[in-house]
């Protein structure tokens, strides 16, 4: 093999890599399972057609994580072509949501790194020119500032309201083109 870094297995018709880290997913049935290390320390916000949206528990930045509800997905290209396009639409919609809710955002960072947790997921976060890491990457650069219970609730509700507005705008746009 050219790449000897991961243990590979053929699973449900796609090539997936089995994590050698602790806390891997359970494979008890075909129902969708989010890996514990991905779900930990995040707040559920909303379900989109393909992905669940979570608020990352770091109030330093407006930061959401999209988790496609498909098992055994490690890389973006593991998704079907249709699911790839849907994930891009959802990433774009969430980007607009963050910019609408936090107009002072100077730059959006989007990433599907997946080294800590191999389950496919996408981070989208807003950066501010005066944030603690600007202009450097945020991953691992500072200690997370956890939301209080009330702050998390308010931010989840704000995100859900903005997501629903975005969904309505997309539906109106789609119906006007038909």
mmCIF file with all atom_site columns, C-alpha atoms in Angstrom:
data_model
loop_
_atom_site.group_PDB
_atom_site.id
_atom_site.type_symbol
_atom_site.label_atom_id
_atom_site.label_alt_id
_atom_site.label_comp_id
_atom_site.label_asym_id
_atom_site.label_entity_id
_atom_site.label_seq_id
_atom_site.pdbx_PDB_ins_code
_atom_site.Cartn_x
_atom_site.Cartn_y
_atom_site.Cartn_z
_atom_site.occupancy
_atom_site.B_iso_or_equiv
_atom_site.pdbx_formal_charge
_atom_site.auth_seq_id
_atom_site.auth_comp_id
_atom_site.auth_asym_id
_atom_site.auth_atom_id
_atom_site.pdbx_PDB_model_num
ATOM 1   C CA . UNK A 1 1   ? 0.000   0.000  0.000   1.00 0.00 ? 1   UNK A CA 1
ATOM 2   C CA . UNK A 1 2   ? 1.171   3.526  -0.708  1.00 0.00 ? 2   UNK A CA 1
ATOM 3   C CA . UNK A 1 3   ? -0.399  4.803  2.509   1.00 0.00 ? 3   UNK A CA 1
ATOM 4   C CA . UNK A 1 4   ? 0.337   2.727  5.586   1.00 0.00 ? 4   UNK A CA 1
ATOM 5   C CA . UNK A 1 5   ? -1.018  5.156  8.188   1.00 0.00 ? 5   UNK A CA 1
ATOM 6   C CA . UNK A 1 6   ? -4.490  3.707  8.748   1.00 0.00 ? 6   UNK A CA 1
ATOM 7   C CA . UNK A 1 7   ? -6.112  0.330  9.036   1.00 0.00 ? 7   UNK A CA 1
ATOM 8   C CA . UNK A 1 8   ? -8.511  -0.007 6.110   1.00 0.00 ? 8   UNK A CA 1
ATOM 9   C CA . UNK A 1 9   ? -11.586 -2.164 5.801   1.00 0.00 ? 9   UNK A CA 1
ATOM 10  C CA . UNK A 1 10  ? -14.350 -2.530 3.285   1.00 0.00 ? 10  UNK A CA 1
ATOM 11  C CA . UNK A 1 11  ? -17.627 -1.685 4.989   1.00 0.00 ? 11  UNK A CA 1
ATOM 12  C CA . UNK A 1 12  ? -21.102 -1.352 3.465   1.00 0.00 ? 12  UNK A CA 1
ATOM 13  C CA . UNK A 1 13  ? -19.657 -0.900 -0.017  1.00 0.00 ? 13  UNK A CA 1
ATOM 14  C CA . UNK A 1 14  ? -17.342 2.036  0.785   1.00 0.00 ? 14  UNK A CA 1
ATOM 15  C CA . UNK A 1 15  ? -13.776 2.251  1.917   1.00 0.00 ? 15  UNK A CA 1
ATOM 16  C CA . UNK A 1 16  ? -13.565 3.488  5.501   1.00 0.00 ? 16  UNK A CA 1
ATOM 17  C CA . UNK A 1 17  ? -10.753 3.806  7.952   1.00 0.00 ? 17  UNK A CA 1
ATOM 18  C CA . UNK A 1 18  ? -11.136 2.280  11.415  1.00 0.00 ? 18  UNK A CA 1
ATOM 19  C CA . UNK A 1 19  ? -9.871  4.554  14.146  1.00 0.00 ? 19  UNK A CA 1
ATOM 20  C CA . UNK A 1 20  ? -7.162  3.199  16.384  1.00 0.00 ? 20  UNK A CA 1
ATOM 21  C CA . UNK A 1 21  ? -8.073  5.833  18.985  1.00 0.00 ? 21  UNK A CA 1
ATOM 22  C CA . UNK A 1 22  ? -10.252 5.087  21.989  1.00 0.00 ? 22  UNK A CA 1
ATOM 23  C CA . UNK A 1 23  ? -13.945 5.867  21.859  1.00 0.00 ? 23  UNK A CA 1
ATOM 24  C CA . UNK A 1 24  ? -14.744 4.562  18.394  1.00 0.00 ? 24  UNK A CA 1
ATOM 25  C CA . UNK A 1 25  ? -18.333 4.297  17.325  1.00 0.00 ? 25  UNK A CA 1
ATOM 26  C CA . UNK A 1 26  ? -20.601 1.408  18.139  1.00 0.00 ? 26  UNK A CA 1
ATOM 27  C CA . UNK A 1 27  ? -21.698 -0.805 15.240  1.00 0.00 ? 27  UNK A CA 1
ATOM 28  C CA . UNK A 1 28  ? -24.734 -2.462 16.785  1.00 0.00 ? 28  UNK A CA 1
ATOM 29  C CA . UNK A 1 29  ? -27.170 -1.665 13.952  1.00 0.00 ? 29  UNK A CA 1
ATOM 30  C CA . UNK A 1 30  ? -27.668 0.448  10.837  1.00 0.00 ? 30  UNK A CA 1
ATOM 31  C CA . UNK A 1 31  ? -29.104 3.442  12.737  1.00 0.00 ? 31  UNK A CA 1
ATOM 32  C CA . UNK A 1 32  ? -26.961 6.563  12.590  1.00 0.00 ? 32  UNK A CA 1
ATOM 33  C CA . UNK A 1 33  ? -24.441 6.877  15.410  1.00 0.00 ? 33  UNK A CA 1
ATOM 34  C CA . UNK A 1 34  ? -22.457 9.979  16.224  1.00 0.00 ? 34  UNK A CA 1
ATOM 35  C CA . UNK A 1 35  ? -19.068 9.159  17.696  1.00 0.00 ? 35  UNK A CA 1
ATOM 36  C CA . UNK A 1 36  ? -18.791 10.103 21.397  1.00 0.00 ? 36  UNK A CA 1
ATOM 37  C CA . UNK A 1 37  ? -15.665 12.218 20.912  1.00 0.00 ? 37  UNK A CA 1
ATOM 38  C CA . UNK A 1 38  ? -17.501 14.252 18.262  1.00 0.00 ? 38  UNK A CA 1
ATOM 39  C CA . UNK A 1 39  ? -20.727 14.749 20.204  1.00 0.00 ? 39  UNK A CA 1
ATOM 40  C CA . UNK A 1 40  ? -18.979 15.490 23.483  1.00 0.00 ? 40  UNK A CA 1
ATOM 41  C CA . UNK A 1 41  ? -19.017 19.135 24.483  1.00 0.00 ? 41  UNK A CA 1
ATOM 42  C CA . UNK A 1 42  ? -21.359 20.256 21.718  1.00 0.00 ? 42  UNK A CA 1
ATOM 43  C CA . UNK A 1 43  ? -24.968 21.408 21.848  1.00 0.00 ? 43  UNK A CA 1
ATOM 44  C CA . UNK A 1 44  ? -27.501 20.092 19.319  1.00 0.00 ? 44  UNK A CA 1
ATOM 45  C CA . UNK A 1 45  ? -29.146 22.921 17.363  1.00 0.00 ? 45  UNK A CA 1
ATOM 46  C CA . UNK A 1 46  ? -31.088 21.662 14.329  1.00 0.00 ? 46  UNK A CA 1
ATOM 47  C CA . UNK A 1 47  ? -31.439 18.885 11.750  1.00 0.00 ? 47  UNK A CA 1
ATOM 48  C CA . UNK A 1 48  ? -30.967 19.737 8.089   1.00 0.00 ? 48  UNK A CA 1
ATOM 49  C CA . UNK A 1 49  ? -31.791 17.306 5.259   1.00 0.00 ? 49  UNK A CA 1
ATOM 50  C CA . UNK A 1 50  ? -28.362 15.622 5.445   1.00 0.00 ? 50  UNK A CA 1
ATOM 51  C CA . UNK A 1 51  ? -26.651 16.893 8.576   1.00 0.00 ? 51  UNK A CA 1
ATOM 52  C CA . UNK A 1 52  ? -27.240 17.649 12.208  1.00 0.00 ? 52  UNK A CA 1
ATOM 53  C CA . UNK A 1 53  ? -26.013 21.059 13.327  1.00 0.00 ? 53  UNK A CA 1
ATOM 54  C CA . UNK A 1 54  ? -24.186 21.402 16.648  1.00 0.00 ? 54  UNK A CA 1
ATOM 55  C CA . UNK A 1 55  ? -22.939 24.473 18.478  1.00 0.00 ? 55  UNK A CA 1
ATOM 56  C CA . UNK A 1 56  ? -19.331 23.959 19.509  1.00 0.00 ? 56  UNK A CA 1
ATOM 57  C CA . UNK A 1 57  ? -18.948 24.703 23.212  1.00 0.00 ? 57  UNK A CA 1
ATOM 58  C CA . UNK A 1 58  ? -16.486 27.576 22.788  1.00 0.00 ? 58  UNK A CA 1
ATOM 59  C CA . UNK A 1 59  ? -17.961 31.059 23.099  1.00 0.00 ? 59  UNK A CA 1
ATOM 60  C CA . UNK A 1 60  ? -14.783 32.674 21.734  1.00 0.00 ? 60  UNK A CA 1
ATOM 61  C CA . UNK A 1 61  ? -16.172 32.321 18.218  1.00 0.00 ? 61  UNK A CA 1
ATOM 62  C CA . UNK A 1 62  ? -19.560 31.624 16.632  1.00 0.00 ? 62  UNK A CA 1
ATOM 63  C CA . UNK A 1 63  ? -18.749 27.996 15.765  1.00 0.00 ? 63  UNK A CA 1
ATOM 64  C CA . UNK A 1 64  ? -21.004 25.295 14.365  1.00 0.00 ? 64  UNK A CA 1
ATOM 65  C CA . UNK A 1 65  ? -20.276 21.709 13.395  1.00 0.00 ? 65  UNK A CA 1
ATOM 66  C CA . UNK A 1 66  ? -22.220 19.897 10.662  1.00 0.00 ? 66  UNK A CA 1
ATOM 67  C CA . UNK A 1 67  ? -22.401 16.109 11.059  1.00 0.00 ? 67  UNK A CA 1
ATOM 68  C CA . UNK A 1 68  ? -23.832 14.228 8.049   1.00 0.00 ? 68  UNK A CA 1
ATOM 69  C CA . UNK A 1 69  ? -26.165 11.492 9.320   1.00 0.00 ? 69  UNK A CA 1
ATOM 70  C CA . UNK A 1 70  ? -24.442 8.698  7.394   1.00 0.00 ? 70  UNK A CA 1
ATOM 71  C CA . UNK A 1 71  ? -22.415 5.963  9.071   1.00 0.00 ? 71  UNK A CA 1
ATOM 72  C CA . UNK A 1 72  ? -18.926 4.933  7.963   1.00 0.00 ? 72  UNK A CA 1
ATOM 73  C CA . UNK A 1 73  ? -18.116 8.270  6.343   1.00 0.00 ? 73  UNK A CA 1
ATOM 74  C CA . UNK A 1 74  ? -14.577 9.477  6.946   1.00 0.00 ? 74  UNK A CA 1
ATOM 75  C CA . UNK A 1 75  ? -13.781 11.726 3.995   1.00 0.00 ? 75  UNK A CA 1
ATOM 76  C CA . UNK A 1 76  ? -15.935 14.067 1.943   1.00 0.00 ? 76  UNK A CA 1
ATOM 77  C CA . UNK A 1 77  ? -15.501 11.849 -1.123  1.00 0.00 ? 77  UNK A CA 1
ATOM 78  C CA . UNK A 1 78  ? -16.977 8.880  0.819   1.00 0.00 ? 78  UNK A CA 1
ATOM 79  C CA . UNK A 1 79  ? -20.385 10.554 0.378   1.00 0.00 ? 79  UNK A CA 1
ATOM 80  C CA . UNK A 1 80  ? -22.435 9.949  -2.757  1.00 0.00 ? 80  UNK A CA 1
ATOM 81  C CA . UNK A 1 81  ? -22.312 12.745 -5.333  1.00 0.00 ? 81  UNK A CA 1
ATOM 82  C CA . UNK A 1 82  ? -25.787 13.864 -4.264  1.00 0.00 ? 82  UNK A CA 1
ATOM 83  C CA . UNK A 1 83  ? -24.808 13.920 -0.585  1.00 0.00 ? 83  UNK A CA 1
ATOM 84  C CA . UNK A 1 84  ? -21.627 15.864 -1.429  1.00 0.00 ? 84  UNK A CA 1
ATOM 85  C CA . UNK A 1 85  ? -23.713 18.550 -3.127  1.00 0.00 ? 85  UNK A CA 1
ATOM 86  C CA . UNK A 1 86  ? -26.183 18.615 -0.235  1.00 0.00 ? 86  UNK A CA 1
ATOM 87  C CA . UNK A 1 87  ? -23.368 19.036 2.292   1.00 0.00 ? 87  UNK A CA 1
ATOM 88  C CA . UNK A 1 88  ? -22.006 21.966 0.243   1.00 0.00 ? 88  UNK A CA 1
ATOM 89  C CA . UNK A 1 89  ? -25.477 23.562 0.231   1.00 0.00 ? 89  UNK A CA 1
ATOM 90  C CA . UNK A 1 90  ? -25.727 23.102 3.999   1.00 0.00 ? 90  UNK A CA 1
ATOM 91  C CA . UNK A 1 91  ? -22.233 24.526 4.535   1.00 0.00 ? 91  UNK A CA 1
ATOM 92  C CA . UNK A 1 92  ? -23.161 27.570 2.445   1.00 0.00 ? 92  UNK A CA 1
ATOM 93  C CA . UNK A 1 93  ? -26.424 28.035 4.324   1.00 0.00 ? 93  UNK A CA 1
ATOM 94  C CA . UNK A 1 94  ? -24.685 27.830 7.715   1.00 0.00 ? 94  UNK A CA 1
ATOM 95  C CA . UNK A 1 95  ? -22.033 30.275 6.518   1.00 0.00 ? 95  UNK A CA 1
ATOM 96  C CA . UNK A 1 96  ? -24.779 32.773 5.635   1.00 0.00 ? 96  UNK A CA 1
ATOM 97  C CA . UNK A 1 97  ? -26.415 32.122 9.024   1.00 0.00 ? 97  UNK A CA 1
ATOM 98  C CA . UNK A 1 98  ? -23.211 32.963 10.885  1.00 0.00 ? 98  UNK A CA 1
ATOM 99  C CA . UNK A 1 99  ? -22.622 36.118 8.842   1.00 0.00 ? 99  UNK A CA 1
ATOM 100 C CA . UNK A 1 100 ? -26.214 37.236 9.380   1.00 0.00 ? 100 UNK A CA 1
ATOM 101 C CA . UNK A 1 101 ? -26.151 36.542 13.121  1.00 0.00 ? 101 UNK A CA 1
ATOM 102 C CA . UNK A 1 102 ? -22.676 37.967 13.735  1.00 0.00 ? 102 UNK A CA 1
ATOM 103 C CA . UNK A 1 103 ? -22.173 40.770 11.167  1.00 0.00 ? 103 UNK A CA 1
ATOM 104 C CA . UNK A 1 104 ? -18.826 41.729 12.720  1.00 0.00 ? 104 UNK A CA 1
ATOM 105 C CA . UNK A 1 105 ? -17.258 38.473 11.430  1.00 0.00 ? 105 UNK A CA 1
ATOM 106 C CA . UNK A 1 106 ? -14.213 39.348 9.311   1.00 0.00 ? 106 UNK A CA 1
ATOM 107 C CA . UNK A 1 107 ? -13.588 35.864 7.877   1.00 0.00 ? 107 UNK A CA 1
ATOM 108 C CA . UNK A 1 108 ? -15.183 32.425 7.974   1.00 0.00 ? 108 UNK A CA 1
ATOM 109 C CA . UNK A 1 109 ? -13.020 29.361 8.573   1.00 0.00 ? 109 UNK A CA 1
ATOM 110 C CA . UNK A 1 110 ? -14.317 26.038 7.286   1.00 0.00 ? 110 UNK A CA 1
ATOM 111 C CA . UNK A 1 111 ? -12.611 22.738 7.858   1.00 0.00 ? 111 UNK A CA 1
ATOM 112 C CA . UNK A 1 112 ? -13.012 18.970 7.635   1.00 0.00 ? 112 UNK A CA 1
ATOM 113 C CA . UNK A 1 113 ? -9.805  17.924 9.367   1.00 0.00 ? 113 UNK A CA 1
ATOM 114 C CA . UNK A 1 114 ? -10.899 14.736 11.153  1.00 0.00 ? 114 UNK A CA 1
ATOM 115 C CA . UNK A 1 115 ? -7.668  13.642 12.824  1.00 0.00 ? 115 UNK A CA 1
ATOM 116 C CA . UNK A 1 116 ? -9.053  13.595 16.384  1.00 0.00 ? 116 UNK A CA 1
ATOM 117 C CA . UNK A 1 117 ? -12.399 12.127 15.345  1.00 0.00 ? 117 UNK A CA 1
ATOM 118 C CA . UNK A 1 118 ? -12.536 10.217 12.079  1.00 0.00 ? 118 UNK A CA 1
ATOM 119 C CA . UNK A 1 119 ? -16.298 10.543 11.605  1.00 0.00 ? 119 UNK A CA 1
ATOM 120 C CA . UNK A 1 120 ? -16.968 12.992 8.772   1.00 0.00 ? 120 UNK A CA 1
ATOM 121 C CA . UNK A 1 121 ? -17.892 16.419 10.102  1.00 0.00 ? 121 UNK A CA 1
ATOM 122 C CA . UNK A 1 122 ? -17.416 20.026 9.047   1.00 0.00 ? 122 UNK A CA 1
ATOM 123 C CA . UNK A 1 123 ? -16.486 22.975 11.275  1.00 0.00 ? 123 UNK A CA 1
ATOM 124 C CA . UNK A 1 124 ? -17.650 26.465 10.302  1.00 0.00 ? 124 UNK A CA 1
ATOM 125 C CA . UNK A 1 125 ? -16.601 29.322 12.533  1.00 0.00 ? 125 UNK A CA 1
ATOM 126 C CA . UNK A 1 126 ? -16.538 33.082 12.356  1.00 0.00 ? 126 UNK A CA 1
ATOM 127 C CA . UNK A 1 127 ? -13.279 34.928 12.950  1.00 0.00 ? 127 UNK A CA 1
ATOM 128 C CA . UNK A 1 128 ? -12.868 38.469 14.195  1.00 0.00 ? 128 UNK A CA 1
ATOM 129 C CA . UNK A 1 129 ? -9.863  40.685 13.439  1.00 0.00 ? 129 UNK A CA 1
ATOM 130 C CA . UNK A 1 130 ? -9.406  41.248 17.176  1.00 0.00 ? 130 UNK A CA 1
ATOM 131 C CA . UNK A 1 131 ? -9.783  37.599 18.291  1.00 0.00 ? 131 UNK A CA 1
ATOM 132 C CA . UNK A 1 132 ? -7.060  35.960 20.367  1.00 0.00 ? 132 UNK A CA 1
ATOM 133 C CA . UNK A 1 133 ? -5.604  33.998 17.436  1.00 0.00 ? 133 UNK A CA 1
ATOM 134 C CA . UNK A 1 134 ? -6.047  36.413 14.522  1.00 0.00 ? 134 UNK A CA 1
ATOM 135 C CA . UNK A 1 135 ? -4.845  35.841 11.846  1.00 0.00 ? 135 UNK A CA 1
ATOM 136 C CA . UNK A 1 136 ? -3.520  32.385 12.806  1.00 0.00 ? 136 UNK A CA 1
ATOM 137 C CA . UNK A 1 137 ? -5.569  29.134 12.875  1.00 0.00 ? 137 UNK A CA 1
ATOM 138 C CA . UNK A 1 138 ? -7.761  28.525 15.933  1.00 0.00 ? 138 UNK A CA 1
ATOM 139 C CA . UNK A 1 139 ? -7.431  24.729 16.143  1.00 0.00 ? 139 UNK A CA 1
ATOM 140 C CA . UNK A 1 140 ? -5.582  23.930 19.356  1.00 0.00 ? 140 UNK A CA 1
ATOM 141 C CA . UNK A 1 141 ? -4.374  27.518 19.734  1.00 0.00 ? 141 UNK A CA 1
ATOM 142 C CA . UNK A 1 142 ? -6.299  28.519 22.855  1.00 0.00 ? 142 UNK A CA 1
ATOM 143 C CA . UNK A 1 143 ? -8.326  27.105 25.716  1.00 0.00 ? 143 UNK A CA 1
ATOM 144 C CA . UNK A 1 144 ? -12.064 26.932 24.958  1.00 0.00 ? 144 UNK A CA 1
ATOM 145 C CA . UNK A 1 145 ? -14.251 29.466 26.754  1.00 0.00 ? 145 UNK A CA 1
ATOM 146 C CA . UNK A 1 146 ? -17.262 27.297 27.642  1.00 0.00 ? 146 UNK A CA 1
ATOM 147 C CA . UNK A 1 147 ? -20.752 28.724 27.315  1.00 0.00 ? 147 UNK A CA 1
ATOM 148 C CA . UNK A 1 148 ? -22.768 29.116 30.480  1.00 0.00 ? 148 UNK A CA 1
ATOM 149 C CA . UNK A 1 149 ? -26.044 27.176 30.378  1.00 0.00 ? 149 UNK A CA 1
ATOM 150 C CA . UNK A 1 150 ? -27.938 30.392 29.637  1.00 0.00 ? 150 UNK A CA 1
ATOM 151 C CA . UNK A 1 151 ? -25.472 31.553 26.944  1.00 0.00 ? 151 UNK A CA 1
ATOM 152 C CA . UNK A 1 152 ? -25.615 28.152 25.233  1.00 0.00 ? 152 UNK A CA 1
ATOM 153 C CA . UNK A 1 153 ? -29.421 28.200 25.279  1.00 0.00 ? 153 UNK A CA 1
ATOM 154 C CA . UNK A 1 154 ? -29.564 31.749 23.852  1.00 0.00 ? 154 UNK A CA 1
ATOM 155 C CA . UNK A 1 155 ? -26.986 30.988 21.149  1.00 0.00 ? 155 UNK A CA 1
ATOM 156 C CA . UNK A 1 156 ? -28.716 27.721 20.153  1.00 0.00 ? 156 UNK A CA 1
ATOM 157 C CA . UNK A 1 157 ? -32.061 29.547 19.912  1.00 0.00 ? 157 UNK A CA 1
ATOM 158 C CA . UNK A 1 158 ? -30.487 32.354 17.840  1.00 0.00 ? 158 UNK A CA 1
ATOM 159 C CA . UNK A 1 159 ? -28.896 29.814 15.480  1.00 0.00 ? 159 UNK A CA 1
ATOM 160 C CA . UNK A 1 160 ? -32.106 27.821 15.146  1.00 0.00 ? 160 UNK A CA 1
ATOM 161 C CA . UNK A 1 161 ? -34.113 30.965 14.338  1.00 0.00 ? 161 UNK A CA 1
ATOM 162 C CA . UNK A 1 162 ? -31.550 32.037 11.720  1.00 0.00 ? 162 UNK A CA 1
ATOM 163 C CA . UNK A 1 163 ? -31.407 28.529 10.212  1.00 0.00 ? 163 UNK A CA 1
ATOM 164 C CA . UNK A 1 164 ? -35.199 28.440 9.894   1.00 0.00 ? 164 UNK A CA 1
ATOM 165 C CA . UNK A 1 165 ? -35.151 31.874 8.212   1.00 0.00 ? 165 UNK A CA 1
ATOM 166 C CA . UNK A 1 166 ? -32.468 30.614 5.809   1.00 0.00 ? 166 UNK A CA 1
ATOM 167 C CA . UNK A 1 167 ? -34.529 27.481 5.062   1.00 0.00 ? 167 UNK A CA 1
ATOM 168 C CA . UNK A 1 168 ? -37.601 29.631 4.324   1.00 0.00 ? 168 UNK A CA 1
ATOM 169 C CA . UNK A 1 169 ? -35.589 31.875 1.988   1.00 0.00 ? 169 UNK A CA 1
ATOM 170 C CA . UNK A 1 170 ? -34.244 28.829 0.154   1.00 0.00 ? 170 UNK A CA 1
ATOM 171 C CA . UNK A 1 171 ? -37.753 27.378 -0.182  1.00 0.00 ? 171 UNK A CA 1
ATOM 172 C CA . UNK A 1 172 ? -39.075 30.689 -1.528  1.00 0.00 ? 172 UNK A CA 1
ATOM 173 C CA . UNK A 1 173 ? -36.178 30.908 -3.979  1.00 0.00 ? 173 UNK A CA 1
ATOM 174 C CA . UNK A 1 174 ? -36.732 27.308 -5.110  1.00 0.00 ? 174 UNK A CA 1
ATOM 175 C CA . UNK A 1 175 ? -40.497 27.831 -5.605  1.00 0.00 ? 175 UNK A CA 1
ATOM 176 C CA . UNK A 1 176 ? -39.923 31.021 -7.614  1.00 0.00 ? 176 UNK A CA 1
ATOM 177 C CA . UNK A 1 177 ? -37.633 29.177 -10.049 1.00 0.00 ? 177 UNK A CA 1
ATOM 178 C CA . UNK A 1 178 ? -40.141 26.361 -10.733 1.00 0.00 ? 178 UNK A CA 1
#
